[in-house]
Short mmCIF file of C-alpha atoms in Angstrom, two decimals:
data_model
loop_
_atom_site.label_atom_id
_atom_site.label_comp_id
_atom_site.label_asym_id
_atom_site.label_seq_id
_atom_site.Cartn_x
_atom_site.Cartn_y
_atom_site.Cartn_z
CA MET B 365 327.61 186.51 195.22
CA LYS B 366 326.13 184.13 192.80
CA ARG B 367 324.88 183.93 189.20
CA GLN B 368 323.41 181.79 186.62
CA LEU B 369 322.10 181.94 183.44
CA ASP B 370 318.43 180.74 182.55
CA TYR B 371 319.94 177.77 180.54
CA PHE B 372 317.74 175.00 178.91
CA THR B 373 317.14 171.55 178.56
CA ILE B 374 316.50 169.26 175.77
CA ASP B 375 314.47 165.83 176.09
CA GLY B 376 315.66 166.27 179.69
CA ALA B 377 319.43 166.90 179.33
CA VAL B 378 321.25 170.07 180.16
CA GLY B 379 321.79 171.60 176.97
CA GLY B 380 322.77 169.34 174.15
CA ASN B 381 324.95 166.39 174.21
CA GLN B 382 328.03 165.39 172.06
CA GLU B 383 327.16 161.43 172.77
CA TRP B 384 323.78 161.92 170.36
CA PHE B 385 325.73 162.64 167.25
CA ARG B 386 325.44 159.75 164.72
CA ASN B 387 328.27 160.81 162.74
CA VAL B 388 331.82 159.53 164.35
CA VAL B 389 334.00 162.09 163.59
CA MET B 390 331.43 164.28 165.59
CA TYR B 391 330.92 161.72 168.21
CA ILE B 392 334.33 161.74 168.85
CA GLY B 393 335.20 165.34 168.63
CA GLY B 394 332.39 167.80 168.01
CA CYS B 395 332.44 169.02 171.19
CA ALA B 396 333.19 172.74 170.06
CA ALA B 397 330.79 172.62 167.55
CA ALA B 398 328.22 171.37 169.96
CA THR B 399 329.28 174.42 172.35
CA ALA B 400 328.89 177.04 169.80
CA CYS B 401 325.35 175.13 168.89
CA ASP B 402 324.56 175.64 172.65
CA CYS B 403 325.19 179.16 172.36
CA CYS B 404 323.00 179.76 169.46
CA ILE B 405 320.13 178.02 171.26
CA TYR B 406 320.74 180.06 174.19
CA PHE B 407 320.65 183.12 172.34
CA ALA B 408 317.73 182.20 170.23
CA LEU B 409 315.71 181.52 173.30
CA ARG B 410 316.73 184.01 175.68
CA ARG B 411 317.91 186.66 173.66
CA GLY B 412 315.25 186.74 171.09
CA MET B 413 318.15 185.95 167.75
CA LEU B 414 315.75 183.50 166.13
CA HIS B 415 318.23 183.51 163.26
CA LEU B 416 320.55 181.60 165.11
CA TYR B 417 319.07 178.52 165.47
CA PRO B 418 317.26 177.18 162.48
CA GLY B 419 314.87 174.95 164.25
CA ASP B 420 311.79 175.51 166.88
CA VAL B 421 313.44 176.94 169.55
CA ARG B 422 309.98 176.72 171.81
CA HIS B 423 310.24 173.05 171.31
CA LEU B 424 313.87 171.80 171.53
CA THR B 425 314.39 168.08 170.34
CA LYS B 426 317.48 165.86 170.14
CA GLU B 427 316.69 165.28 166.81
CA ASP B 428 316.49 168.90 165.48
CA TYR B 429 319.85 169.22 167.56
CA ILE B 430 321.56 166.55 165.62
CA VAL B 431 320.66 168.07 162.42
CA PHE B 432 321.84 171.49 163.94
CA SER B 433 325.19 170.17 164.61
CA GLN B 434 325.81 168.99 160.97
CA GLN B 435 325.10 172.46 160.05
CA MET B 436 327.53 173.58 162.28
CA LYS B 437 329.99 170.88 161.47
CA PRO B 438 331.87 172.54 158.53
CA TYR B 439 332.19 175.93 160.24
CA ILE B 440 333.91 174.07 163.33
CA ARG B 441 335.17 170.73 161.98
CA PRO B 442 336.56 168.09 163.88
CA ARG B 443 340.18 167.35 163.01
CA VAL B 444 343.31 165.78 163.58
CA GLY B 445 344.50 167.17 167.23
CA GLY B 446 341.07 168.91 167.99
CA VAL B 447 339.70 172.20 168.06
CA LYS B 448 343.03 173.10 170.21
CA GLU B 449 343.17 176.75 169.68
CA LEU B 450 340.69 179.69 170.27
CA SER B 451 341.31 181.08 167.00
CA MET B 452 340.07 177.92 165.59
CA PHE B 453 336.84 178.40 167.54
CA THR B 454 336.39 182.47 167.13
CA ASP B 455 337.35 182.08 163.30
CA GLY B 456 334.84 179.39 162.80
CA PHE B 457 331.94 180.48 164.98
CA GLY B 458 332.57 184.08 163.38
CA ARG B 459 331.86 182.70 160.20
CA TYR B 460 328.49 181.09 161.42
CA LEU B 461 327.23 184.01 162.82
CA ALA B 462 328.11 186.17 159.93
CA ASP B 463 326.60 183.32 157.22
CA ALA B 464 323.39 183.66 159.53
CA GLY B 465 322.91 187.42 159.08
CA GLU B 466 324.28 188.22 162.76
CA GLN B 467 325.55 191.80 162.81
CA GLU B 468 325.60 192.56 166.88
CA LEU B 469 327.61 189.71 168.40
CA ALA B 470 331.58 189.70 167.98
CA LEU B 471 333.83 186.89 169.52
CA THR B 472 336.92 187.57 171.33
CA ALA B 473 339.56 185.35 173.07
CA PHE B 474 340.81 184.98 176.49
CA SER B 475 344.16 183.08 177.02
CA GLY B 476 344.67 180.56 179.36
CA GLU B 477 347.87 182.21 179.97
CA HIS B 478 346.10 184.84 181.79
CA THR B 479 345.80 184.35 185.73
CA VAL B 480 342.86 182.74 187.52
CA ASP B 481 342.17 186.08 188.88
CA GLU B 482 341.82 187.61 185.59
CA ALA B 483 339.87 184.62 184.35
CA VAL B 484 337.24 185.15 187.34
CA VAL B 485 336.76 188.84 186.23
CA PHE B 486 336.33 187.68 182.72
CA ILE B 487 333.81 185.12 183.52
CA ARG B 488 331.83 187.39 186.09
CA GLU B 489 331.69 190.09 183.42
CA GLN B 490 330.15 188.00 180.53
CA ILE B 491 327.82 186.14 182.89
CA ASN B 492 326.75 189.38 184.52
CA ALA B 493 326.23 190.54 180.91
CA GLY B 494 323.79 187.83 179.88
CA TYR B 495 326.81 185.66 177.91
CA PRO B 496 327.73 182.01 178.40
CA VAL B 497 331.41 181.49 178.01
CA PRO B 498 332.73 178.47 175.72
CA TYR B 499 336.11 177.11 178.01
CA LEU B 500 338.36 175.12 176.44
CA MET B 501 340.85 173.06 178.65
CA LEU B 502 343.91 170.74 177.11
CA LYS B 503 345.44 168.78 179.38
CA HIS B 504 345.47 168.95 183.25
CA LYS B 505 347.52 167.19 186.07
CA LYS B 506 344.68 166.24 187.97
CA SER B 507 342.60 163.25 186.99
CA ARG B 508 339.42 164.23 188.62
CA TYR B 509 338.80 166.32 185.35
CA ARG B 510 340.09 163.73 182.97
CA ASP B 511 336.54 163.72 181.12
CA PHE B 512 337.51 167.71 180.98
CA VAL B 513 340.86 166.98 179.14
CA TRP B 514 340.94 168.00 175.76
CA HIS B 515 337.57 169.29 175.46
CA TRP B 516 335.07 172.24 174.73
CA PHE B 517 332.16 172.99 177.56
CA LEU B 518 330.09 176.00 178.35
CA CYS B 519 329.93 178.08 181.59
CA TYR B 520 326.63 179.44 182.26
CA GLY B 521 326.96 180.26 185.88
CA TYR B 522 329.12 181.01 188.46
CA GLU B 523 329.20 181.57 192.53
CA GLU B 524 331.77 183.45 194.74
CA ARG B 525 332.75 181.26 197.70
CA SER B 526 335.05 182.13 200.66
CA ASP B 527 337.42 179.71 198.54
CA GLY B 528 337.06 181.34 195.52
CA MET B 529 335.08 181.35 192.26
CA TYR B 530 332.70 177.99 191.47
CA ILE B 531 331.52 177.67 187.64
CA THR B 532 328.59 176.44 186.49
CA VAL B 533 328.98 174.39 183.75
CA ALA B 534 327.31 172.05 180.94
CA THR B 535 328.77 169.09 178.95
CA TYR B 536 327.66 166.02 177.68
CA GLY B 537 324.10 166.85 178.83
CA GLU B 538 324.93 167.44 182.32
CA ARG B 539 325.78 170.07 184.92
CA TYR B 540 328.66 170.27 186.80
CA VAL B 541 330.07 172.73 189.40
CA LEU B 542 333.70 172.99 189.44
CA PRO B 543 336.06 175.07 191.21
CA LEU B 544 337.72 177.71 188.87
CA ARG B 545 341.08 178.05 190.44
CA ASP B 546 341.68 174.29 190.57
CA LEU B 547 340.24 173.76 186.98
CA TRP B 548 342.46 176.85 186.03
CA ASP B 549 345.75 175.64 187.31
CA THR B 550 346.21 172.80 184.68
CA GLY B 551 349.80 171.93 185.52
CA TYR B 552 350.59 172.08 182.07
CA GLY B 553 352.52 174.60 179.61
CA GLU B 554 349.90 173.99 176.93
CA LYS B 555 346.96 176.30 177.73
CA GLY B 556 343.49 176.42 176.64
CA GLY B 557 341.20 179.49 177.31
CA LEU B 558 337.86 180.89 177.45
CA ILE B 559 335.71 182.90 174.51
CA GLY B 560 333.74 185.96 174.88
CA PHE B 561 331.06 187.75 173.68
CA VAL B 562 331.18 191.30 172.98
CA ASN B 563 327.94 193.64 171.48
CA LYS B 564 329.67 195.22 168.68
CA ILE B 565 326.82 198.45 168.45
CA GLU B 566 327.08 198.63 172.29
CA ARG B 567 330.93 199.12 171.86
CA LYS B 568 330.57 202.09 169.55
CA PHE B 569 329.32 203.97 172.30
#
């Protein structure tokens, strides 16, 4: 089974790119804010939630993305040690959604302490429902994932193969396909995790 959200590009890049940021602090540690920005653009473009993105969603540009990132910065600000806890993301992004007048979406945290099989179910359900999945990875024992260490990125697709689920993610303006089982097994006790979206209106029924 394979499912991929209809993602977006900006000036040829897959999603936004943290390396565009001119603010030094954001350039170094703005991955969480960039992930939130990408979620907002996706929801504005594909689900009609235009109030979440202040720019022209039908004409996405690098310059507008940089401006938007600065607007997101106070909510999910880079800090010493990084945005290293899921609650930092849910609290900050939750405040942005509230200030933007969003009444439908709620955020939920899925700890990296869960098993990979549970993560497979979580990602499948989120993507099938039309939600991208913010992913936080802290450490990893394998050097092949060095660009994803202490980093937030966005999962927007998956494919279930004979050897397990592979996820499609966007970060630094690039698309990557990664084996979830290998990625999830970081080899360290300090875990990251995933962020989910819940429709508050539908949940009442």
